Every structure is written in C-alpha cells, then in structure tokens.
Short mmCIF file of C-alpha atoms in Angstrom, two decimals:
data_model
loop_
_atom_site.label_atom_id
_atom_site.label_comp_id
_atom_site.label_asym_id
_atom_site.label_seq_id
_atom_site.Cartn_x
_atom_site.Cartn_y
_atom_site.Cartn_z
CA MET A 1 125.49 33.71 -52.40
CA LEU A 2 126.74 32.69 -48.93
CA LEU A 3 128.92 29.98 -50.47
CA ALA A 4 130.50 32.53 -52.79
CA VAL A 5 131.28 34.84 -49.86
CA VAL A 6 132.85 32.00 -47.85
CA ILE A 7 135.00 30.84 -50.77
CA THR A 8 136.13 34.41 -51.45
CA LEU A 9 137.14 34.91 -47.80
CA VAL A 10 139.04 31.62 -47.72
CA LEU A 11 140.81 32.52 -50.96
CA CYS A 12 141.84 35.94 -49.66
CA ALA A 13 143.02 34.49 -46.34
CA SER A 14 145.04 31.81 -48.14
CA ILE A 15 146.78 34.36 -50.31
CA LEU A 16 147.67 36.54 -47.31
CA LEU A 17 148.97 33.59 -45.28
CA LEU A 18 150.96 32.31 -48.22
CA ALA A 19 152.54 35.72 -48.70
CA HIS A 20 153.62 36.02 -45.05
CA ALA A 21 154.28 32.42 -44.03
CA GLN A 22 157.93 31.82 -43.11
CA VAL A 23 157.71 28.15 -42.12
CA PRO A 24 158.24 25.85 -45.14
CA TRP A 25 155.57 23.30 -44.15
CA LEU A 26 153.07 26.14 -43.64
CA ARG A 27 153.84 27.59 -47.06
CA HIS A 28 153.31 24.15 -48.67
CA GLY A 29 150.02 23.77 -46.80
CA MET A 30 148.81 27.17 -47.91
CA ARG A 31 149.68 26.39 -51.53
CA ALA A 32 147.68 23.16 -51.30
CA LEU A 33 144.71 24.98 -49.75
CA LEU A 34 144.87 27.70 -52.36
CA GLY A 35 144.92 25.10 -55.16
CA ALA A 36 141.91 23.33 -53.64
CA VAL A 37 139.94 26.59 -53.47
CA VAL A 38 140.74 27.35 -57.13
CA LEU A 39 139.57 23.84 -58.13
CA VAL A 40 136.30 24.32 -56.23
CA LEU A 41 135.74 27.67 -57.96
CA CYS A 42 136.35 26.10 -61.37
CA ALA A 43 133.97 23.25 -60.57
CA LEU A 44 131.25 25.71 -59.63
CA VAL A 45 131.76 28.38 -62.26
CA LEU A 46 132.66 26.52 -65.48
CA PRO A 47 129.58 24.28 -65.76
CA ALA A 48 127.30 27.25 -65.14
CA THR A 49 129.18 29.27 -67.75
CA LEU A 50 128.91 26.52 -70.34
CA LEU A 51 125.16 26.29 -69.79
CA VAL A 52 124.54 30.02 -70.18
CA ARG A 53 122.76 30.86 -73.45
CA PRO A 54 121.94 34.23 -74.93
CA SER A 55 118.43 35.16 -73.88
CA ALA A 56 115.88 37.59 -75.19
CA PRO A 57 114.68 40.54 -73.12
CA GLU A 58 110.97 41.28 -72.78
CA TRP A 59 109.58 41.35 -76.30
CA ASN A 60 106.36 41.25 -78.34
CA LEU A 61 107.47 40.23 -81.82
CA ALA A 62 110.60 38.48 -83.07
CA MET A 63 112.05 37.99 -86.53
CA CYS A 64 114.22 34.86 -86.51
CA ASP A 65 117.30 34.65 -88.68
CA VAL A 66 116.56 31.52 -90.72
CA GLY A 67 118.50 32.53 -93.80
CA GLN A 68 116.53 32.89 -97.05
CA GLY A 69 113.14 32.20 -95.51
CA ASP A 70 110.55 33.47 -93.05
CA ALA A 71 110.03 32.72 -89.35
CA LEU A 72 108.30 35.27 -87.12
CA VAL A 73 107.29 34.71 -83.51
CA ILE A 74 104.52 36.41 -81.53
CA ASN A 75 104.91 36.44 -77.75
CA THR A 76 101.60 35.43 -76.12
CA GLY A 77 102.92 35.46 -72.55
CA GLY A 78 104.64 33.02 -70.24
CA GLN A 79 106.50 30.54 -72.42
CA GLY A 80 103.91 30.51 -75.17
CA GLY A 81 103.87 31.96 -78.65
CA TRP A 82 102.56 31.92 -82.19
CA LEU A 83 104.89 31.06 -85.06
CA ILE A 84 104.38 32.45 -88.55
CA ASP A 85 106.31 30.21 -90.97
CA THR A 86 109.36 28.08 -90.18
CA GLY A 87 112.04 28.59 -92.81
CA ASN A 88 113.73 25.77 -94.72
CA PRO A 89 114.58 22.36 -93.23
CA GLY A 90 117.35 22.84 -90.68
CA SER A 91 116.76 26.59 -90.73
CA GLY A 92 117.56 27.11 -87.07
CA VAL A 93 114.01 28.04 -86.09
CA LEU A 94 114.16 25.68 -83.09
CA GLN A 95 117.29 27.41 -81.78
CA CYS A 96 115.55 30.75 -82.23
CA LEU A 97 112.50 29.59 -80.24
CA ASP A 98 114.80 28.27 -77.53
CA THR A 99 116.66 31.56 -77.28
CA LEU A 100 113.36 33.42 -77.09
CA GLY A 101 112.22 31.17 -74.25
CA VAL A 102 109.23 29.83 -76.19
CA ARG A 103 108.43 26.30 -74.99
CA HIS A 104 105.01 25.76 -76.58
CA LEU A 105 103.21 27.18 -79.60
CA GLU A 106 99.47 27.68 -79.42
CA LYS A 107 99.42 28.32 -83.16
CA VAL A 108 101.67 27.80 -86.15
CA PHE A 109 100.60 29.79 -89.22
CA ILE A 110 101.93 28.53 -92.57
CA THR A 111 101.43 31.31 -95.10
CA HIS A 112 101.89 29.18 -98.22
CA ALA A 113 103.37 25.95 -99.54
CA HIS A 114 106.95 26.94 -100.36
CA GLU A 115 109.79 25.19 -98.55
CA ASP A 116 111.41 28.41 -97.32
CA HIS A 117 108.21 29.06 -95.36
CA MET A 118 107.22 25.55 -94.22
CA GLY A 119 110.26 23.29 -94.68
CA ALA A 120 111.10 23.11 -90.96
CA LEU A 121 107.51 22.39 -89.88
CA PRO A 122 108.17 18.65 -89.27
CA GLU A 123 111.07 19.58 -86.94
CA VAL A 124 108.87 22.02 -85.05
CA LEU A 125 106.03 19.51 -84.67
CA GLN A 126 108.44 16.86 -83.40
CA ALA A 127 110.35 19.05 -80.96
CA ILE A 128 107.78 21.36 -79.40
CA GLU A 129 104.15 21.26 -78.29
CA VAL A 130 101.91 22.77 -80.99
CA GLY A 131 98.24 23.56 -80.51
CA GLU A 132 97.17 23.85 -84.16
CA VAL A 133 98.53 24.47 -87.64
CA LEU A 134 96.68 27.17 -89.60
CA VAL A 135 96.71 27.75 -93.37
CA SER A 136 94.91 29.77 -96.04
CA GLY A 137 92.10 28.49 -98.23
CA GLY A 138 94.55 28.21 -101.12
CA PHE A 139 97.13 26.07 -99.30
CA ARG A 140 98.38 23.21 -101.52
CA GLY A 141 101.07 21.59 -99.41
CA ALA A 142 101.36 18.16 -97.80
CA VAL A 143 101.65 18.27 -94.00
CA GLN A 144 101.69 15.32 -91.61
CA ALA A 145 99.42 17.10 -89.15
CA PRO A 146 95.80 18.26 -88.96
CA LEU A 147 95.32 21.64 -90.63
CA ARG A 148 92.70 24.29 -89.98
CA VAL A 149 91.83 26.58 -92.89
CA LEU A 150 91.39 30.24 -91.99
CA GLN A 151 88.81 32.37 -93.78
CA PRO A 152 88.95 36.14 -94.36
CA GLY A 153 87.39 38.02 -91.47
CA GLU A 154 88.20 35.36 -88.89
CA GLN A 155 89.52 36.75 -85.61
CA GLN A 156 90.94 35.31 -82.41
CA GLN A 157 92.52 36.69 -79.25
CA GLU A 158 95.11 35.19 -76.90
CA GLY A 159 95.74 37.35 -73.86
CA SER A 160 96.87 40.76 -75.06
CA VAL A 161 97.41 39.62 -78.67
CA SER A 162 94.85 39.06 -81.41
CA PHE A 163 94.91 38.24 -85.10
CA THR A 164 92.57 39.03 -87.98
CA VAL A 165 92.63 37.17 -91.30
CA LEU A 166 92.58 39.63 -94.22
CA GLY A 167 93.12 37.19 -97.07
CA PRO A 168 93.37 35.62 -99.48
CA GLU A 169 89.82 36.02 -100.73
CA PRO A 170 88.40 32.71 -102.04
CA GLY A 171 87.28 34.41 -105.25
CA LEU A 172 90.86 35.42 -106.04
CA LEU A 173 92.40 31.97 -105.64
CA ARG A 174 91.46 30.35 -108.95
CA GLY A 175 94.58 30.20 -111.09
CA ALA A 176 96.63 32.01 -108.44
CA SER A 177 100.34 31.31 -108.10
CA VAL A 178 101.52 29.71 -104.86
CA ASN A 179 102.85 33.07 -103.68
CA ASP A 180 99.45 34.65 -104.18
CA THR A 181 97.75 32.03 -102.00
CA SER A 182 99.68 33.45 -99.03
CA LEU A 183 97.85 33.96 -95.75
CA VAL A 184 97.44 37.67 -95.01
CA LEU A 185 97.32 38.56 -91.31
CA ARG A 186 96.95 41.57 -89.11
CA VAL A 187 98.25 41.03 -85.57
CA ASP A 188 97.25 43.53 -82.87
CA PHE A 189 99.16 43.95 -79.61
CA GLN A 190 97.70 45.63 -76.53
CA ALA A 191 100.87 47.35 -75.39
CA PRO A 192 101.52 49.88 -72.61
CA GLY A 193 100.49 53.26 -73.96
CA GLY A 194 98.17 51.92 -76.67
CA PRO A 195 97.67 49.23 -79.32
CA VAL A 196 100.25 48.39 -81.99
CA SER A 197 99.50 46.56 -85.25
CA PHE A 198 101.67 44.27 -87.39
CA PHE A 199 100.93 43.21 -90.98
CA THR A 200 102.31 40.21 -92.85
CA ALA A 201 101.39 38.61 -96.16
CA GLY A 202 103.95 35.86 -96.76
CA ASP A 203 105.13 36.13 -100.37
CA MET A 204 101.98 37.64 -101.91
CA GLU A 205 102.94 39.67 -104.96
CA SER A 206 101.94 43.25 -105.70
CA GLU A 207 99.04 42.72 -108.14
CA ALA A 208 97.28 40.19 -105.92
CA MET A 209 97.91 42.41 -102.89
CA SER A 210 96.40 45.41 -104.64
CA ARG A 211 93.27 43.45 -105.65
CA LEU A 212 92.86 42.20 -102.08
CA LEU A 213 93.47 45.40 -100.13
CA THR A 214 92.30 48.26 -102.39
CA PRO A 215 88.62 47.87 -101.37
CA ASN A 216 89.49 47.83 -97.64
CA PRO A 217 93.05 49.02 -96.96
CA PRO A 218 94.27 48.29 -93.42
CA GLN A 219 94.78 51.26 -91.15
CA GLY A 220 97.21 52.04 -88.34
CA ILE A 221 99.92 49.51 -89.23
CA SER A 222 103.15 50.27 -87.37
CA VAL A 223 105.19 47.21 -88.34
CA LEU A 224 105.16 45.65 -91.80
CA LYS A 225 106.90 42.51 -93.01
CA ALA A 226 108.12 43.04 -96.56
CA SER A 227 106.40 40.66 -98.93
CA HIS A 228 108.57 38.01 -100.63
CA HIS A 229 111.77 38.90 -98.75
CA GLY A 230 111.80 42.40 -100.21
CA ALA A 231 111.63 41.22 -103.83
CA ARG A 232 110.59 43.73 -106.47
CA ASN A 233 107.45 41.71 -107.24
CA GLY A 234 106.35 42.20 -103.62
CA GLY A 235 105.84 45.80 -104.63
CA SER A 236 106.35 49.11 -102.89
CA GLU A 237 102.69 50.21 -103.03
CA LEU A 238 101.88 48.67 -99.65
CA ILE A 239 104.82 50.45 -98.00
CA GLU A 240 103.78 53.75 -99.53
CA ARG A 241 100.14 53.23 -98.47
CA LEU A 242 100.69 52.03 -94.90
CA HIS A 243 103.64 54.24 -93.87
CA PRO A 244 104.98 51.72 -91.32
CA LYS A 245 107.48 52.74 -88.67
CA LEU A 246 109.36 49.46 -89.06
CA LEU A 247 109.88 47.34 -92.17
CA LEU A 248 111.01 43.77 -91.46
CA ILE A 249 112.89 41.90 -94.18
CA PRO A 250 113.73 38.24 -93.49
CA VAL A 251 116.41 37.52 -96.08
CA GLY A 252 119.51 35.38 -96.52
CA ALA A 253 122.94 36.96 -96.68
CA GLY A 254 124.36 37.04 -100.21
CA ASN A 255 121.24 35.43 -101.69
CA SER A 256 121.24 34.86 -105.44
CA TYR A 257 117.88 36.62 -105.96
CA GLY A 258 119.11 40.11 -105.18
CA HIS A 259 116.71 40.46 -102.25
CA PRO A 260 115.88 43.02 -101.01
CA HIS A 261 115.41 45.06 -104.16
CA PRO A 262 116.64 48.70 -104.07
CA GLN A 263 113.11 49.87 -104.98
CA ILE A 264 111.77 48.39 -101.74
CA LEU A 265 114.52 49.99 -99.66
CA GLU A 266 113.94 53.34 -101.36
CA ALA A 267 110.21 53.17 -100.62
CA ALA A 268 110.97 52.51 -96.95
CA LYS A 269 113.34 55.48 -96.90
CA LEU A 270 110.75 57.78 -98.45
CA VAL A 271 108.12 57.01 -95.79
CA GLY A 272 110.67 57.16 -92.96
CA ALA A 273 110.49 53.48 -92.04
CA GLN A 274 113.38 51.89 -90.19
CA VAL A 275 114.49 48.73 -92.00
CA LEU A 276 115.49 45.60 -90.07
CA ARG A 277 117.08 42.78 -92.08
CA THR A 278 118.12 39.35 -90.86
CA ASP A 279 121.11 39.33 -93.22
CA GLN A 280 122.43 42.42 -91.41
CA GLN A 281 121.01 42.30 -87.88
CA GLY A 282 120.41 38.56 -87.41
CA THR A 283 117.55 37.61 -85.09
CA VAL A 284 115.75 40.69 -83.80
CA THR A 285 113.15 41.15 -81.07
CA ILE A 286 110.77 44.09 -81.03
CA THR A 287 109.15 45.52 -77.91
CA PHE A 288 106.17 47.88 -77.99
CA ALA A 289 105.60 50.45 -75.24
CA HIS A 290 104.32 54.04 -75.00
CA GLY A 291 104.09 54.58 -78.74
CA ARG A 292 107.60 53.30 -79.43
CA ALA A 293 108.92 50.11 -80.97
CA THR A 294 112.32 49.12 -79.61
CA ALA A 295 114.35 46.62 -81.62
CA THR A 296 117.00 44.46 -79.96
CA ARG A 297 119.52 42.34 -81.81
CA ILE A 298 119.99 38.98 -80.07
CA GLY A 299 122.01 37.10 -82.64
CA VAL A 300 124.49 37.92 -85.37
CA PRO A 301 123.58 36.91 -88.94
CA VAL A 302 124.49 33.26 -89.50
CA ARG A 303 123.40 32.53 -93.07
#
C-alpha cells in the first residue's frame, strides 16, 4: 500500500514538472523518470493481473459445468469438500475445484459406472488429495483406487454438513440397469437460520426411484438435482412430490439427447422451482442463509 502511494506521488510530480519545465535537459530528465515509473508500475501490476483467477464467494453447494455429465461439490469448510461425480475425461472438473478454492476432498461419491459420471476420476485422484471413494452396492465399474460401498441408512457428518444414504436398496439391484444402481443421497446443511436439504440420485430412472422412495419419501428437500440430466425417463414424479425450491440440471449445451425434456421443465414450473442449468448458467454456486438459497454464476457455459 505504501509503495503504491509513493509511486503515485512520484508519477504525479513527474507529470507536473514535465509540464512546467523550461530547461531542455530538465524536460529530458523528467521524461526518463516518467518512463521509469511507468515501467515499474507495469512490472508490479501485470504479473498480478495475469495471476488473478475468478473466485467463488462463500458457498455451500456448487454445480460444476462439465458439459454432458455430473459434478457437484459440497463445501465442508476451509479448503475441503465432497465431490459427487466427476464428469467425462477432461471435463474441466479440476478447473472447477480450483476456482472454488477446494484443495482436498474428504470424499468422492461416484453414483454409478457411466463415464459421464466417473470418467475424470483418475485425473482427480492424481491431482488432488482424496480421502476415500464411495460407491453404491450395485457399482460395476473398474477404479484404480480402494472403494468403500455405502449401504442404505448409513450416515456421516463433517462439520456443518452431513449425508444420509437412501439407496439403492440391495433387494432392488438384481437385474437393474446401470442407471438404476445410482447412489441416492440426502445432504443436510446446517445453515444460518435453519437446516437446508439437498437430494441427488445420479441417473436413477423413474420406476426404480418410485419403488425406492414410495415407502419412505424424503421430506423437506429444498434443492433437487434432476435425475439423468433432466431426461424424460428421470421422471417428474419426484419433482411433483418434493416441491423443491431449486432444480439443478447438469447438462451439455446442444446435446443430442434433447436434455432436459420439456416435461421436466414443466413440472418444475408447476411447483414453482427455479431451474439452474449448466448449459445456460455455467458453473453455479449456491449459498444457504435465513431460509433463502442464493445462486451465483461464476463461469459462463463452456460446452
């Protein structure tokens, strides 16, 4: 700060002297001094400018823009976080974590064994400290890392954030498609003004979701991730049942699948849910406080 003040004073004095100097040698000297001051300013300012990156404000939950795939980040405090899925290889999930300021991941949840949900896992494991990789009982993928299988009913807390495993039920896994082996999670945040709950179920399709949740439907869900990128087979029943305030849709711009389906968007409209889509908003952070969820766009759509 002091250096900036000194340089500014010298610059102003040089300009004034140059403007009023009548002696040729003095004018040349002032020009040289003024040039030197400008060079010093460039040397100080340009490197700092080049190193500046967009940063995320205070946040609880982030939806990374990884194109046609999923990558959600839970803020656990400090520089830690939980990652739910990674997107495809080269998806940009590492850049998203860097922008969010996440330097280590206590947990990486892989919902199911499709590349658009786990393809970038090797990059994540190589580039960042990871505590454990967690999967469902129906996971069928090959991962070069120890895996821990989560069972329905399992719970764990990290600071002001906790998760509960809701599915899939072991009895529903026989003959299930890969989508229907998706890990189903409820994440609860202890936010100022009261708790907030988030629900995500990977790509689980509507029939499997109905069989799982009809006996014990979750209550008090404020934020819902649309199943299967908002595909029609993800169903609108869950949206209609939970009445979320926010519906998150990780989806690639101009994707060939037609995601999200108009039926899903119409269901969100009918229950009054605000829709956030990575193909339109890019990477989005969400902050919970005093009964409100504030969404902040920190990156334009890139895929």
